[in-house]
CSV table of C-alpha atoms in Angstrom, one decimal:
chain,number,residue,atom,x,y,z
A,229,ARG,CA,-6.9,-23.6,-32.8
A,230,ALA,CA,-7.4,-21.7,-29.5
A,231,PHE,CA,-9.6,-18.6,-29.6
A,232,THR,CA,-7.8,-15.5,-28.3
A,233,PHE,CA,-9.6,-12.3,-27.4
A,234,SER,CA,-8.7,-9.1,-29.0
A,235,PRO,CA,-10.5,-6.0,-30.3
A,236,ASN,CA,-10.3,-7.5,-33.8
A,237,THR,CA,-12.0,-10.7,-33.0
A,238,ALA,CA,-15.0,-9.2,-31.2
A,239,PRO,CA,-18.1,-9.0,-33.4
A,240,SER,CA,-19.2,-5.5,-34.2
A,241,CYS,CA,-22.9,-6.1,-33.5
A,242,GLY,CA,-23.6,-4.6,-30.0
A,243,LEU,CA,-20.3,-5.5,-28.3
A,244,SER,CA,-18.8,-2.1,-28.2
A,245,ARG,CA,-18.7,-2.4,-24.4
A,246,TYR,CA,-16.3,-5.3,-24.8
A,247,ARG,CA,-13.9,-3.1,-26.8
A,248,GLU,CA,-14.0,-0.4,-24.2
A,249,VAL,CA,-13.3,-2.9,-21.4
A,250,TYR,CA,-10.5,-4.5,-23.4
A,251,GLN,CA,-8.9,-1.2,-24.2
A,252,SER,CA,-9.2,0.0,-20.6
A,253,PHE,CA,-7.6,-3.2,-19.4
A,254,SER,CA,-4.8,-3.0,-22.0
A,255,GLN,CA,-4.0,0.5,-21.1
A,256,ARG,CA,-3.8,-0.3,-17.4
A,257,ASN,CA,-1.8,-3.5,-17.7
A,258,GLY,CA,0.3,-2.9,-20.8
A,259,ALA,CA,-0.6,-3.3,-24.4
A,260,SER,CA,0.3,-7.0,-24.5
A,261,ALA,CA,-1.6,-8.0,-21.4
A,262,LEU,CA,-4.2,-10.1,-23.4
A,263,ALA,CA,-2.0,-10.8,-26.4
A,264,PRO,CA,-1.7,-14.5,-27.3
A,265,MET,CA,1.5,-16.1,-26.0
A,266,LYS,CA,3.9,-17.6,-28.6
A,267,SER,CA,4.6,-21.2,-27.8
A,268,THR,CA,8.4,-21.2,-28.1
A,269,ASP,CA,10.5,-23.2,-25.8
A,270,SER,CA,11.9,-20.2,-24.0
A,271,THR,CA,8.3,-18.9,-23.3
A,272,VAL,CA,7.3,-22.3,-21.9
A,273,ARG,CA,10.4,-22.5,-19.7
A,274,HIS,CA,9.9,-18.9,-18.6
A,275,GLY,CA,6.2,-19.6,-17.8
A,276,ALA,CA,7.1,-22.7,-15.9
A,277,LEU,CA,9.8,-20.9,-13.9
A,278,ARG,CA,7.4,-18.1,-13.1
A,279,ARG,CA,4.7,-20.5,-12.0
A,280,PHE,CA,7.3,-22.2,-9.7
A,281,VAL,CA,8.6,-18.9,-8.3
A,282,ASP,CA,5.0,-17.6,-7.7
A,283,SER,CA,3.9,-20.9,-6.1
A,284,ASN,CA,3.1,-21.3,-2.4
A,285,PHE,CA,5.8,-24.0,-2.2
A,286,PHE,CA,8.6,-21.7,-3.3
A,287,ARG,CA,7.4,-18.9,-1.0
A,288,PHE,CA,7.1,-21.3,1.9
A,289,ALA,CA,10.6,-22.6,1.2
A,290,ALA,CA,12.1,-19.1,1.0
A,291,MET,CA,10.4,-18.0,4.2
A,292,THR,CA,11.5,-21.2,6.0
A,293,SER,CA,15.1,-20.7,4.9
A,294,ILE,CA,15.0,-17.1,6.1
A,295,LEU,CA,13.6,-18.2,9.5
A,296,LEU,CA,16.2,-21.0,9.8
A,297,ASN,CA,18.9,-18.5,8.8
A,298,CYS,CA,17.8,-16.2,11.6
A,299,ILE,CA,17.9,-19.0,14.2
A,300,PHE,CA,21.3,-20.1,12.9
A,301,LEU,CA,22.7,-16.5,13.0
A,302,ALA,CA,21.5,-16.1,16.6
A,303,ALA,CA,23.0,-19.5,17.7
A,304,GLY,CA,26.2,-18.7,15.8
A,305,ALA,CA,26.5,-15.3,17.4
A,306,ASP,CA,26.0,-16.9,20.8
A,307,ILE,CA,28.6,-19.5,20.2
A,308,GLN,CA,31.1,-16.9,18.9
A,309,ILE,CA,30.5,-14.5,21.9
A,310,ARG,CA,30.8,-17.4,24.4
A,311,GLY,CA,34.1,-18.5,22.8
A,312,ALA,CA,35.5,-15.0,22.8
A,313,LEU,CA,34.5,-14.5,26.4
A,314,TRP,CA,36.1,-17.8,27.4
A,315,GLU,CA,39.3,-16.8,25.7
A,316,TYR,CA,39.3,-13.4,27.3
A,317,GLN,CA,38.7,-14.9,30.7
A,318,ARG,CA,41.5,-17.5,30.1
A,319,ASP,CA,44.2,-15.3,28.5
A,320,GLY,CA,43.0,-11.8,29.2
A,321,ILE,CA,42.7,-11.1,25.5
A,322,ALA,CA,40.2,-12.4,22.9
A,323,MET,CA,42.0,-11.5,19.7
A,324,ASP,CA,42.9,-15.1,18.9
A,325,TYR,CA,39.4,-16.5,18.7
A,326,THR,CA,38.6,-18.1,15.4
A,327,THR,CA,35.1,-18.8,14.2
A,328,PRO,CA,34.3,-22.6,14.1
A,329,ALA,CA,34.4,-24.0,10.5
A,330,TRP,CA,30.9,-25.4,10.7
A,331,ILE,CA,29.5,-21.9,11.3
A,332,GLN,CA,31.2,-20.6,8.1
A,333,ARG,CA,30.0,-23.6,6.1
A,334,MET,CA,26.4,-23.0,7.2
A,335,HIS,CA,26.8,-19.3,6.4
A,336,ASN,CA,27.9,-20.3,2.9
A,337,VAL,CA,24.9,-22.8,2.5
A,338,PHE,CA,22.4,-20.1,3.4
A,339,PHE,CA,24.1,-17.6,1.1
A,340,GLY,CA,23.9,-20.2,-1.7
A,341,LEU,CA,20.2,-20.8,-1.1
A,342,PHE,CA,19.4,-17.0,-1.1
A,343,PHE,CA,21.5,-16.5,-4.2
A,344,VAL,CA,19.6,-19.3,-6.1
A,345,GLU,CA,16.3,-17.9,-4.8
A,346,LEU,CA,17.1,-14.4,-6.0
A,347,LEU,CA,18.4,-15.7,-9.4
A,348,PHE,CA,15.1,-17.7,-9.9
A,349,ARG,CA,13.1,-14.6,-9.1
A,350,VAL,CA,15.1,-12.4,-11.5
A,351,LEU,CA,14.8,-14.9,-14.3
A,352,ALA,CA,11.1,-15.5,-13.7
A,353,HIS,CA,10.0,-11.9,-13.4
A,354,GLN,CA,12.8,-10.3,-15.6
A,355,ARG,CA,12.1,-6.6,-15.8
A,356,GLY,CA,9.1,-6.9,-13.4
A,357,PHE,CA,11.6,-7.8,-10.7
A,358,TRP,CA,13.0,-4.3,-10.7
A,359,VAL,CA,9.8,-2.3,-11.4
A,360,GLY,CA,7.0,-4.6,-10.1
A,361,PRO,CA,4.9,-4.2,-7.0
A,362,ASP,CA,7.6,-5.7,-4.7
A,363,TRP,CA,10.5,-3.7,-6.2
A,364,ARG,CA,11.6,-2.3,-2.9
A,365,TRP,CA,11.9,-5.7,-1.3
A,366,ASN,CA,13.6,-7.1,-4.4
A,367,ILE,CA,16.2,-4.3,-4.4
A,368,MET,CA,16.8,-4.8,-0.7
A,369,ASP,CA,17.3,-8.6,-1.3
A,370,ALA,CA,19.7,-7.8,-4.1
A,371,ILE,CA,21.7,-5.3,-2.0
A,372,LEU,CA,21.9,-7.9,0.9
A,373,LEU,CA,23.2,-10.5,-1.5
A,374,LEU,CA,25.7,-8.0,-3.0
A,375,CYS,CA,27.0,-7.3,0.6
A,376,GLY,CA,27.2,-11.1,1.2
A,377,THR,CA,29.1,-11.5,-2.1
A,378,LEU,CA,31.6,-8.8,-1.1
A,379,GLU,CA,32.0,-10.4,2.3
A,380,ALA,CA,32.8,-13.7,0.6
A,381,PHE,CA,35.4,-12.2,-1.6
A,382,GLU,CA,36.9,-10.4,1.4
A,383,GLU,CA,37.3,-13.7,3.2
A,384,ILE,CA,38.9,-15.4,0.1
A,385,GLY,CA,41.3,-12.6,-0.4
């Protein structure tokens, strides 16, 4: 059986400082900060997902997808502007220009990647996603995805 630290397991002979440190830590980090974890399947899955989301690989993949999306958006905007200008020079009006299908498909791919990334982070951090140290960034990400979702529904309808 694994030994877990708690005020009840500390010997009373001269370790009152341990109790003070434990209580101070518990008050700062929540009452269950040092409580032993139950080994249920959901806890194990939650812990594995949280380790994955907090890993350098996941962060690198998310930053790489953001960088690639920025490059794609710049290239797509350039292609769309050139096409509209070409139509304007040819016909005198650029109202007929349609966005190439591959641009829309790539937009959907990046939207899907960002949606899955946000979903993983919400599932891994749960309430901490909304009130943790990065809550401002998390809310901004959620708002951007909400706007993307509304845009997708607008295109469908």
